Amino acid sequence: MSAMARSRNGTLTVLGRWEAMLVLLLVLVCTLNAQLSPYFLDVDNLLDSTFTFAEKAIVAFPLAILIIGGEIDVSVASIIALAAVMMGVCADAGGGTAMIVATGMVTGLLAGLVNGWLVTSLGVHSIVITIGTLSLFRGIATAIVTNGAFATFPPGLFFFGRAYLGGRVPFELVFVLVEALAFGVLLHMTVYGRRVFVMGNNVQAARYSGIATARYKRVMFAATGLFSGIAAVFLVSRLGSVRLNIAQGWELQIITMVVLGGVSIAGGAGTILGVVLSILLIGALMFGLALINMPGLIVDLCLGVLLIGAISLPRLIALLARRRIF
Amino acid sequence: MNGRSLAQQVFTFASARREVALAAFLGVLLVAVALRAPAYVAPSNIKNVVIDSSVLCILVVGQLFVILTRGIDLSPAANLAFTGMVLAQLSQSHVGLPAVAFIVLGCLVGLCLGVVNAALIAGAGVPPIICTLGTMVVYRGLIFILSKGAWISAHDMSEPFKSFPLETWLGLPNIVTTALLVIATAAVFLAYSATGRSLYAVGSNPLAATFAGLSVRRTEFLVYCLSGLMAGLCGYLWTARFAIAYTQAAEGREFAIVAACVIGGVSIAGGKGSVGGAVLGALFISVIETALPFIKVSPFLQTAIFGAVILIAVAVNSRAERSKGRLILPSTESASLRIALSAREQAR
């Protein structure tokens, strides 16, 4: 894709590192929020506000690695829905907490394996495959749950999405931070991570230099599926019920988190730190908009403007600078 | 003996001309549905299916232009809903406006939204999938601001606004005539005009197209404008046909539009695809969607079947689309060309 192939070199020279811009934006949004509401800078409030994005963040990290590796998965929200529904089925069948959690994770893993297998065996661009599985997974979930709901879960399950460590810090937040650290180390400090970057830059060169690209792709899709399943565990645990529209539209928000974090959609570039910052930025923005009672669609609109603005402004500045208008 | 070679010939012909294979498959599907539910192929129902597939056909043509240049447009459904809301409000405030005015205004509003995509993608170099993902939610949000979340239903719309799509001219409903006109124009445009051919050139090999004197950016700009224009036209037709305008109108259709193209053999990698294939893909999706209730498949199963159909179609098409794994030289060549090109740009 010609437009996709354009690197963000221009961005790097004009604004310094992408992460610096994200920090700047984050400070700006937090300052505005603090002006808007005296309740924003309350530690407990801030910690609780992480619930609004924690489950999406869980999926954002493996998806970031997948996108850096040159593929994409738009079916993540459908995997979350399918895993959540299977957890409901398991609970209805009398499964215990451990069984339900395992069901969610295994469902996610299987869905991810299906994606990976289809992409590598058909050799078709992953956006086409995952648009198909987006419908398929959501469709299976819909066929099972119909217009009913699963609302009875054992109390033990509620630990994941509702527990606080040390009485203040949500367990979900701790999980996200540990996950970010683990994926950060994996991507930036191991040979596996370097190979992912190589694949994202030139998948053929990667193959000719001896990287088992198909296996890497399958593992990356499986990981994205597994963590979508884990996100479903947290989500079901927090909500306590599963309905037809669970996680509807989340794929866009999760992809926004990844791309806003500076991960190149063409593959080959991006950092976990950037994704962490973009998650915090989106979280702060959503929290601020909630404080001033903005309806959901307007929140989405702001996210869209933020996404387009953050991606296009540096490019425009670079473009204008090259034409010596500045 | 002859029969077998004939069958082979037919098979070779069909796999060479994907449109023929798809049309044959569509025919088989129709026969299968007719055997289960004869009411489906009753003329009155076929007429309804054709009417309801018109909008999808037009949208798919717009998407075809975009995908041919290696892009993707996820915003047409939101564009459609926005344009529909603007026009529905206009029909409320200006009761006397004729249908022609709505068509022209619809195209213009859609074009404006398309220009936003075009400027961001071709001008600022934002990746198409990111840009249109963003504008998709932005346009939805704008409808909400414009309508304050309210619906505009049939009795709020003016008579000329509502009646145009289903009025007949030469025995055909206007909505179908419009779709046929768009399809025919697009087919001629892609096959016989220099600009149309340049879409294929840019999509097949942007670098070679640049060296041949084509402007990749200008071509990209054009296709997103055209996609927006078509979405705007559909915004009028859809809203007037169903006589309702609301924030979530046609939500989720963006995937059906892309899926129709993929089923129709349009390569997501660019440069490959025809109007005929894309339209057949759209008809295929319309038939699947409308036939399921007739053969008494639970509506809750429809999404899953829809997904399975897309995957099967992709699997069938994949042989043609599989990238050749051993092309070392061409990529090296294109890399050196890219270096030469960037050197040229810097010299400028």
XYZ file of C-alpha atoms in Angstrom:
674
model
C 0.000 0.000 0.000
C 1.770 3.098 -1.224
C 0.395 5.530 1.331
C 0.906 2.978 4.073
C 4.507 2.448 3.056
C 5.467 6.040 3.748
C 7.642 6.006 6.822
C 7.351 8.478 9.634
C 10.890 9.758 9.215
C 9.575 13.249 8.700
C 7.794 13.035 12.029
C 10.920 12.063 13.860
C 13.002 14.953 12.614
C 10.433 17.657 13.180
C 8.998 16.839 16.570
C 11.737 14.725 18.046
C 10.510 11.408 19.266
C 6.857 10.483 18.870
C 6.754 9.615 22.563
C 7.738 13.179 23.456
C 4.676 14.458 21.620
C 2.459 11.961 23.434
C 3.809 13.095 26.819
C 3.154 16.694 25.797
C -0.419 15.864 24.773
C -0.925 13.889 27.993
C 0.213 16.843 30.111
C -2.067 19.121 28.096
C -5.126 16.894 28.540
C -4.439 16.403 32.260
C -4.037 20.154 32.783
C -7.320 20.804 30.971
C -9.044 18.087 32.986
C -7.735 19.532 36.247
C -9.125 22.930 35.186
C -12.479 21.394 34.307
C -13.006 19.468 37.492
C -11.476 19.639 40.976
C -12.101 15.899 41.280
C -9.750 14.919 38.450
C -6.484 15.012 40.402
C -7.757 12.694 43.113
C -5.563 9.580 43.343
C -8.453 7.172 43.958
C -10.438 8.731 41.118
C -7.498 8.423 38.760
C -6.872 4.813 39.752
C -10.543 3.940 39.307
C -10.646 5.659 35.916
C -8.250 2.992 34.619
C -11.168 0.533 34.619
C -12.538 2.265 31.508
C -9.606 1.243 29.346
C -7.808 -1.609 31.138
C -9.421 -4.459 29.160
C -8.712 -2.714 25.850
C -5.133 -2.078 26.952
C -4.669 -5.811 27.634
C -5.312 -6.499 23.936
C -3.439 -3.418 22.680
C 0.048 -4.772 23.517
C -0.028 -8.082 21.619
C -1.884 -6.304 18.800
C 0.883 -3.683 18.678
C 3.458 -6.446 18.220
C 1.291 -8.042 15.537
C 1.026 -4.724 13.653
C 4.775 -4.087 14.030
C 5.229 -7.547 12.496
C 3.312 -6.389 9.426
C -0.087 -7.980 10.053
C -3.337 -6.732 11.615
C -6.237 -8.288 13.503
C -9.547 -6.429 13.339
C -11.425 -9.350 14.906
C -10.192 -8.761 18.491
C -13.519 -7.390 19.771
C -15.350 -10.369 18.267
C -12.899 -12.729 19.988
C -13.604 -10.949 23.296
C -17.344 -11.382 22.680
C -17.004 -15.061 21.752
C -14.774 -15.801 24.761
C -17.196 -13.961 27.068
C -20.149 -15.937 25.705
C -18.288 -19.244 26.085
C -17.538 -18.269 29.687
C -21.274 -17.734 30.161
C -22.011 -21.143 28.672
C -19.436 -22.705 30.986
C -20.932 -20.949 34.021
C -24.434 -22.132 33.058
C -23.102 -25.676 32.764
C -21.973 -25.422 36.383
C -18.270 -24.750 35.838
C -16.244 -23.338 38.703
C -14.197 -20.109 38.629
C -11.014 -21.791 37.379
C -12.965 -23.638 34.700
C -14.673 -20.439 33.506
C -11.389 -18.528 33.349
C -9.783 -21.398 31.431
C -12.728 -21.450 28.999
C -12.304 -17.748 28.251
C -8.578 -18.043 27.693
C -8.775 -21.232 25.612
C -11.562 -19.775 23.439
C -9.439 -16.698 22.778
C -6.388 -18.808 22.025
C -8.314 -21.036 19.612
C -9.791 -18.031 17.811
C -6.299 -16.554 17.489
C -4.980 -19.857 16.147
C -7.770 -19.900 13.546
C -6.804 -16.367 12.440
C -3.141 -17.277 12.258
C -3.780 -20.505 10.412
C -6.062 -18.810 7.847
C -3.624 -15.946 7.237
C -0.565 -18.143 6.808
C -2.212 -20.931 4.809
C -4.229 -18.725 2.426
C -1.545 -16.096 1.968
C -4.168 -13.329 1.837
C -3.713 -9.968 3.569
C -4.755 -10.332 7.202
C -7.213 -7.422 7.047
C -9.386 -9.428 4.647
C -9.173 -12.614 6.732
C -9.930 -10.866 10.000
C -12.855 -8.918 8.514
C -14.250 -12.391 7.780
C -13.497 -13.802 11.234
C -14.837 -10.570 12.769
C -18.247 -11.573 11.420
C -17.716 -15.275 12.080
C -16.704 -15.008 15.752
C -19.298 -12.339 16.555
C -21.832 -14.429 14.652
C -21.128 -17.597 16.648
C -21.388 -15.577 19.860
C -24.687 -14.106 18.637
C -26.037 -17.527 17.697
C -25.305 -18.837 21.199
C -26.492 -15.900 23.288
C -29.410 -14.893 20.950
C -31.352 -12.105 22.636
C -30.827 -13.446 26.135
C -27.981 -12.891 28.553
C -25.678 -14.787 30.872
C -25.858 -13.183 34.278
C -25.062 -15.847 36.853
C -21.399 -16.294 37.606
C -19.729 -17.710 40.732
C -18.592 -14.936 43.133
C -14.996 -16.157 42.876
C -14.825 -14.842 39.303
C -15.408 -11.256 40.390
C -11.888 -11.039 41.833
C -10.277 -10.273 38.469
C -12.225 -7.201 37.480
C -13.186 -5.802 40.865
C -10.351 -6.490 43.319
C -8.002 -3.813 44.637
C -4.450 -4.615 45.682
C -3.437 -2.879 48.897
C -6.961 -1.522 49.115
C -6.400 1.123 46.395
C -4.747 -0.153 43.227
C -7.087 -2.087 40.896
C -5.816 -5.608 40.122
C -6.587 -4.971 36.427
C -4.213 -2.002 36.370
C -1.442 -4.059 37.962
C -2.009 -6.783 35.382
C -1.804 -4.252 32.518
C 1.419 -2.758 33.867
C 3.074 -6.149 34.340
C 1.904 -7.171 30.869
C 3.297 -3.963 29.348
C 6.640 -4.592 31.026
C 6.746 -8.207 29.832
C 5.841 -7.314 26.235
C 8.256 -4.360 26.328
C 11.123 -6.653 27.294
C 10.036 -9.261 24.744
C 9.816 -6.776 21.879
C 12.784 -4.529 22.602
C 15.302 -6.742 24.371
C 15.079 -10.199 22.821
C 16.002 -11.658 19.475
C 12.329 -12.575 18.973
C 11.392 -8.913 19.149
C 14.083 -7.908 16.680
C 12.824 -10.551 14.278
C 9.328 -9.090 14.523
C 10.725 -5.710 13.433
C 12.589 -7.365 10.560
C 9.393 -9.097 9.427
C 7.476 -5.838 9.568
C 10.066 -4.057 7.444
C 10.447 -6.745 4.821
C 8.799 -10.087 5.300
C 10.567 -11.662 2.317
C 13.993 -10.564 3.472
C 13.092 -11.945 6.893
C 12.221 -15.292 5.367
C 15.379 -15.466 3.302
C 17.462 -14.685 6.359
C 16.088 -17.765 8.048
C 13.212 -16.452 10.156
C 10.259 -18.858 10.233
C 7.877 -16.041 9.308
C 4.758 -18.219 9.084
C 5.373 -19.621 12.570
C 6.011 -16.136 13.957
C 2.758 -14.922 12.429
C 0.819 -17.842 13.890
C 2.313 -17.212 17.336
C 1.524 -13.484 17.126
C -2.086 -14.131 16.105
C -2.414 -16.779 18.825
C -1.040 -14.344 21.430
C -3.471 -11.632 20.297
C -6.312 -14.166 20.586
C -5.153 -15.402 24.004
C -4.958 -11.877 25.423
C -8.367 -11.060 23.918
C -9.596 -14.075 25.913
C -7.896 -12.721 29.050
C -9.521 -9.327 28.391
C -12.861 -11.164 28.211
C -12.166 -12.733 31.634
C -11.575 -9.290 33.147
C -14.539 -7.765 31.364
C -17.011 -10.478 32.382
C -15.629 -10.426 35.900
C -16.136 -6.663 36.125
C -19.577 -6.492 34.455
C -20.956 -9.757 35.856
C -23.077 -10.323 32.748
C -22.726 -11.106 29.047
C -25.022 -9.656 26.406
C -25.129 -9.577 22.615
C -23.409 -6.199 22.280
C -20.490 -6.947 24.599
C -17.282 -5.221 23.451
C -19.105 -3.890 20.354
C -16.905 -1.465 18.413
C -13.868 -2.093 20.591
C -11.685 -3.089 17.640
C -11.542 0.533 16.538
C -10.660 1.842 19.986
C -7.958 -0.791 20.464
C -6.437 -0.127 17.032
C -6.580 3.609 17.800
C -4.587 2.982 21.008
C -1.931 1.099 19.051
C -1.631 3.520 16.138
C -1.715 6.636 18.292
C 1.162 5.049 20.193
C 3.324 5.536 17.122
C 3.128 1.995 15.789
C 3.374 2.151 11.993
C 0.361 0.493 10.380
C 2.684 -0.612 7.573
C 4.743 -2.529 10.117
C 8.352 -2.361 11.199
C 8.172 0.556 13.618
C 6.769 1.230 17.071
C 7.459 0.963 20.773
C 5.600 -0.475 23.749
C 6.334 2.755 25.659
C 4.487 4.680 22.956
C 1.479 2.380 23.287
C 1.498 2.800 27.096
C 1.542 6.579 26.691
C -1.241 6.545 24.114
C -3.362 4.341 26.406
C -2.850 6.819 29.259
C -3.637 9.719 26.920
C -6.842 8.121 25.664
C -7.776 7.180 29.234
C -7.236 10.738 30.467
C -9.170 12.169 27.545
C -12.102 9.811 28.065
C -12.089 10.518 31.793
C -12.100 14.255 31.167
C -14.937 14.029 28.672
C -16.896 11.876 31.114
C -16.365 14.543 33.790
C -18.105 17.107 31.598
C -20.864 14.593 30.704
C -20.120 14.134 27.026
C -22.222 11.469 25.283
C -20.421 8.371 23.976
C -20.571 9.331 20.313
C -18.897 12.671 20.993
C -16.180 10.850 22.928
C -15.625 8.646 19.866
C -15.553 11.772 17.690
C -12.840 13.276 19.884
C -10.837 10.046 19.680
C -11.161 10.125 15.880
C -9.989 13.737 15.701
C -7.122 12.932 18.078
C -6.083 9.964 15.944
C -6.196 11.820 12.622
C -4.687 14.966 14.120
C -1.817 13.156 15.815
C -0.953 11.235 12.654
C -1.442 14.004 10.095
C -0.181 17.148 11.864
C 3.490 16.096 12.080
C 3.342 14.941 8.455
C 1.808 18.243 7.373
C 4.427 20.210 9.291
C 7.190 18.140 7.706
C 5.597 18.668 4.301
C 5.351 22.428 4.763
C 8.885 22.589 6.154
C 10.210 20.847 3.070
C 8.482 23.386 0.869
C 10.104 26.154 2.898
C 6.863 27.776 3.848
C 8.088 27.822 7.437
C -14.220 -38.179 -24.057
C -15.286 -34.942 -25.645
C -17.497 -34.203 -22.664
C -14.621 -34.324 -20.260
C -12.465 -31.987 -22.263
C -15.439 -29.662 -22.601
C -15.882 -29.695 -18.833
C -12.201 -28.931 -18.477
C -12.502 -26.108 -20.957
C -15.449 -24.687 -19.063
C -13.494 -24.960 -15.820
C -10.459 -23.217 -17.275
C -12.668 -20.514 -18.746
C -14.519 -20.066 -15.471
C -11.386 -19.849 -13.369
C -9.839 -17.452 -15.828
C -12.901 -15.233 -15.809
C -13.778 -14.943 -12.165
C -16.916 -12.976 -13.026
C -18.268 -15.957 -14.946
C -17.543 -18.323 -12.068
C -19.138 -15.967 -9.593
C -22.209 -15.441 -11.779
C -22.564 -19.211 -12.150
C -22.247 -19.663 -8.403
C -24.836 -16.931 -7.837
C -27.158 -18.802 -10.216
C -26.633 -22.076 -8.340
C -27.308 -20.275 -5.071
C -30.555 -18.806 -6.434
C -31.699 -22.229 -7.674
C -30.856 -23.797 -4.301
C -32.806 -21.134 -2.431
C -35.702 -21.449 -4.900
C -35.908 -25.202 -4.260
C -36.233 -24.607 -0.518
C -38.413 -21.490 -0.741
C -40.069 -20.873 -4.134
C -41.489 -17.592 -2.838
C -37.978 -16.121 -2.928
C -37.804 -16.163 -6.725
C -41.290 -14.723 -7.208
C -40.979 -11.633 -9.444
C -42.209 -9.278 -6.711
C -39.551 -10.509 -4.297
C -36.776 -10.475 -6.878
C -37.751 -6.884 -7.553
C -37.371 -6.084 -3.860
C -33.984 -7.801 -3.698
C -32.758 -5.814 -6.688
C -34.057 -2.563 -5.212
C -32.403 -3.262 -1.881
C -29.104 -4.248 -3.485
C -28.909 -1.037 -5.564
C -27.382 1.041 -2.789
C -24.797 -1.640 -1.976
C -23.886 -1.888 -5.680
C -23.188 1.856 -5.899
C -21.163 1.836 -2.670
C -19.157 -1.150 -3.883
C -18.245 0.663 -7.117
C -16.854 3.560 -5.043
C -14.916 1.121 -2.882
C -13.583 -0.635 -5.998
C -11.941 2.594 -7.187
C -10.248 2.979 -3.810
C -9.088 -0.627 -3.442
C -7.702 -0.605 -7.008
C -5.185 2.038 -5.875
C -4.160 -0.122 -2.868
C -6.289 1.913 -0.472
C -9.337 1.191 1.625
C -12.265 3.410 2.603
C -14.063 2.523 5.831
C -16.063 5.752 5.968
C -18.773 5.353 3.262
C -21.410 4.028 5.670
C -20.886 6.957 8.026
C -20.781 9.331 5.042
C -24.093 7.855 3.846
C -25.714 8.356 7.247
C -24.393 11.931 7.546
C -25.523 12.958 4.061
C -28.887 11.292 4.663
C -29.374 13.269 7.866
C -28.440 16.589 6.223
C -30.856 15.953 3.332
C -33.667 14.748 5.589
C -33.357 17.935 7.635
C -33.384 19.966 4.407
C -36.543 18.205 3.258
C -38.117 19.201 6.563
C -37.166 22.872 6.316
C -37.577 23.275 2.531
C -40.688 21.268 1.679
C -40.746 22.446 -1.942
C -37.319 21.138 -2.998
C -37.529 18.688 -5.938
C -35.843 15.277 -5.887
C -33.161 16.427 -8.359
C -31.973 19.015 -5.856
C -31.565 16.320 -3.217
C -29.563 14.123 -5.590
C -27.221 16.979 -6.484
C -26.907 18.114 -2.867
C -26.363 14.538 -1.703
C -23.512 14.105 -4.171
C -22.022 17.439 -3.070
C -22.205 16.721 0.662
C -20.735 13.265 0.104
C -18.028 14.761 -2.095
C -17.088 17.234 0.644
C -16.647 14.397 3.152
C -14.682 12.488 0.502
C -12.404 15.488 -0.027
C -11.534 15.406 3.690
C -10.351 11.791 3.300
C -8.607 12.634 0.034
C -6.748 15.605 1.502
C -5.592 13.622 4.524
C -4.545 10.555 2.529
C -3.180 12.025 -0.691
C -2.167 15.378 0.785
C -0.843 14.605 4.248
C 0.080 10.980 3.591
C -2.021 9.472 6.385
C -2.403 5.700 5.824
C -5.882 5.126 4.297
C -7.028 2.605 6.887
C -6.149 4.935 9.778
C -7.611 7.998 8.119
C -10.937 6.439 7.172
C -11.215 4.643 10.514
C -10.894 8.066 12.106
C -13.245 9.922 9.765
C -15.762 7.088 10.168
C -16.230 7.826 13.881
C -15.905 11.570 13.325
C -18.733 11.591 10.743
C -20.908 9.488 13.079
C -20.241 11.942 15.871
C -21.143 14.845 13.575
C -24.515 13.246 12.781
C -25.174 13.046 16.493
C -24.315 16.733 16.912
C -26.392 17.668 13.870
C -29.465 15.671 14.889
C -28.995 15.888 18.677
C -29.593 12.143 18.643
C -33.127 12.466 17.263
C -34.612 10.401 14.430
C -36.240 11.851 11.347
C -38.974 9.529 10.218
C -41.251 9.250 7.179
C -43.918 11.783 8.161
C -41.280 14.489 8.718
C -39.924 14.131 5.174
C -41.315 15.932 2.147
C -43.191 13.945 -0.516
C -40.768 14.512 -3.448
C -37.901 13.502 -1.152
C -39.456 10.155 -0.251
C -41.076 9.170 -3.523
C -38.139 9.439 -5.978
C -36.343 6.092 -5.388
C -39.380 3.901 -5.994
C -41.022 5.939 -8.784
C -40.712 4.029 -12.040
C -39.376 5.290 -15.352
C -39.458 2.945 -18.360
C -40.644 0.233 -15.979
C -37.646 0.465 -13.671
C -37.620 2.047 -10.215
C -35.409 5.157 -10.195
C -33.120 3.689 -7.538
C -32.325 0.741 -9.830
C -31.878 3.014 -12.861
C -29.468 5.173 -10.878
C -27.453 2.116 -9.827
C -27.345 0.839 -13.424
C -26.191 4.264 -14.648
C -23.438 4.397 -12.036
C -22.318 0.842 -12.834
C -22.261 1.472 -16.598
C -20.416 4.781 -16.223
C -17.886 3.215 -13.872
C -17.315 0.259 -16.203
C -16.684 2.554 -19.185
C -14.548 4.877 -17.049
C -12.318 2.044 -15.806
C -12.018 0.238 -19.112
C -11.745 3.040 -21.651
C -10.659 6.319 -20.061
C -7.017 7.178 -19.458
C -7.794 8.219 -15.879
C -9.591 4.930 -15.284
C -6.662 2.922 -16.586
C -4.332 4.978 -14.392
C -6.121 3.550 -11.337
C -4.909 0.094 -12.326
C -1.432 1.392 -13.111
C -1.089 3.156 -9.771
C -2.412 0.140 -7.907
C -0.284 -2.441 -9.708
C 2.969 -0.595 -9.305
C 2.951 2.973 -7.958
C 6.611 3.426 -8.741
C 6.311 2.363 -12.361
C 3.223 4.570 -12.637
C 5.221 7.528 -11.330
C 7.961 6.920 -13.870
C 5.323 6.651 -16.561
C 4.299 10.180 -15.668
C 1.209 9.436 -13.603
C 0.676 11.246 -10.341
C 0.007 8.720 -7.578
C -1.209 11.459 -5.267
C -3.619 12.911 -7.794
C -5.025 9.467 -8.501
C -5.420 8.772 -4.776
C -7.075 12.147 -4.306
C -9.528 11.363 -7.083
C -10.595 7.934 -5.809
C -11.431 9.117 -2.281
C -13.420 12.010 -3.758
C -15.308 9.568 -5.998
C -15.924 7.177 -3.103
C -17.299 10.073 -1.048
C -19.486 11.210 -3.935
C -21.003 7.751 -4.358
C -21.568 7.469 -0.612
C -23.340 10.840 -0.706
C -25.564 9.726 -3.568
C -26.374 6.586 -1.585
C -27.021 8.776 1.444
C -29.963 10.266 -0.416
C -31.191 6.996 -1.966
C -30.913 5.001 1.279
C -32.581 7.636 3.449
C -35.385 8.240 0.974
C -35.916 4.535 0.279
C -36.264 3.582 3.937
C -37.752 6.986 4.854
C -35.694 7.226 8.016
C -32.585 9.138 9.073
C -30.786 8.392 12.329
C -27.305 8.381 13.807
C -26.650 4.656 13.428
C -28.018 4.380 9.863
C -26.173 1.698 7.838
C -23.767 1.140 10.737
C -21.429 -1.806 10.150
C -22.045 -1.829 6.385
C -18.447 -0.764 5.717
C -17.387 -4.374 6.231
C -20.073 -5.671 3.849
C -18.846 -3.191 1.217
C -15.241 -4.349 1.491
C -16.376 -7.987 1.659
C -18.399 -7.575 -1.567
C -15.274 -6.340 -3.336
C -13.196 -9.231 -1.995
C -15.831 -11.781 -2.995
C -15.949 -10.131 -6.420
C -12.271 -10.849 -6.934
C -10.934 -7.349 -6.281
C -7.420 -7.744 -4.934
C -6.839 -5.871 -1.670
C -3.202 -5.566 -2.803
C -4.391 -3.227 -5.579
C -4.415 -3.137 -9.342
C -6.755 -6.065 -9.856
C -10.560 -6.067 -10.105
C -13.495 -5.166 -12.296
C -16.814 -3.387 -11.944
C -18.601 -6.576 -12.990
C -16.911 -8.636 -10.296
C -17.537 -6.074 -7.576
C -21.215 -5.725 -8.512
C -21.626 -9.512 -8.570
C -20.021 -9.588 -5.124
C -22.578 -7.034 -3.929
C -25.455 -9.035 -5.446
C -24.064 -12.184 -3.836
C -24.093 -10.560 -0.393
C -27.586 -9.159 -0.992
C -28.902 -12.588 -1.997
C -27.320 -14.276 1.045
C -28.724 -11.628 3.375
C -32.231 -11.628 1.931
C -32.489 -15.387 1.362
C -31.653 -16.487 4.906
C -35.032 -15.455 6.398
C -36.774 -17.204 3.479
C -35.112 -20.549 4.130
C -35.961 -20.036 7.813
C -32.443 -19.608 9.105
C -32.475 -17.953 12.518
C -31.599 -14.253 12.227
C -29.118 -14.867 15.028
C -27.141 -17.149 12.696
C -26.898 -14.611 9.874
C -23.714 -12.876 11.042
C -21.887 -16.196 11.442
C -22.973 -17.403 7.991
C -21.979 -14.055 6.536
C -18.509 -14.402 8.036
C -18.146 -17.990 6.845
C -19.166 -16.973 3.298
C -16.533 -14.218 3.214
C -13.833 -16.632 4.400
C -14.830 -19.298 1.873
C -14.840 -16.743 -0.946
C -11.435 -15.501 0.161
C -10.114 -19.073 0.287
C -11.420 -19.738 -3.230
C -9.901 -16.506 -4.512
C -6.640 -16.943 -2.639
C -4.955 -19.022 -5.300
C -5.052 -16.094 -7.656
C -4.079 -13.638 -4.967
C -1.215 -15.542 -3.361
C 1.932 -13.485 -3.540
C 4.746 -15.195 -5.333
C 7.297 -16.215 -2.734
C 10.464 -16.334 -4.782
C 10.578 -12.934 -6.395
C 13.848 -11.636 -5.043
C 14.887 -9.573 -8.024
C 11.729 -7.517 -8.536
C 11.751 -6.338 -4.918
C 15.446 -5.495 -5.059
C 14.740 -3.678 -8.257
C 11.882 -1.740 -6.744
C 14.053 -0.901 -3.731
C 16.713 0.597 -5.948
C 14.042 2.437 -7.897
C 12.706 3.820 -4.624
C 16.184 5.081 -3.738
C 16.460 6.695 -7.147
C 13.043 8.268 -6.701
C 13.767 9.671 -3.264
C 17.070 11.055 -4.573
C 15.127 12.765 -7.328
C 12.679 14.204 -4.829
C 15.457 15.540 -2.657
C 17.156 17.130 -5.623
C 13.912 18.957 -6.261
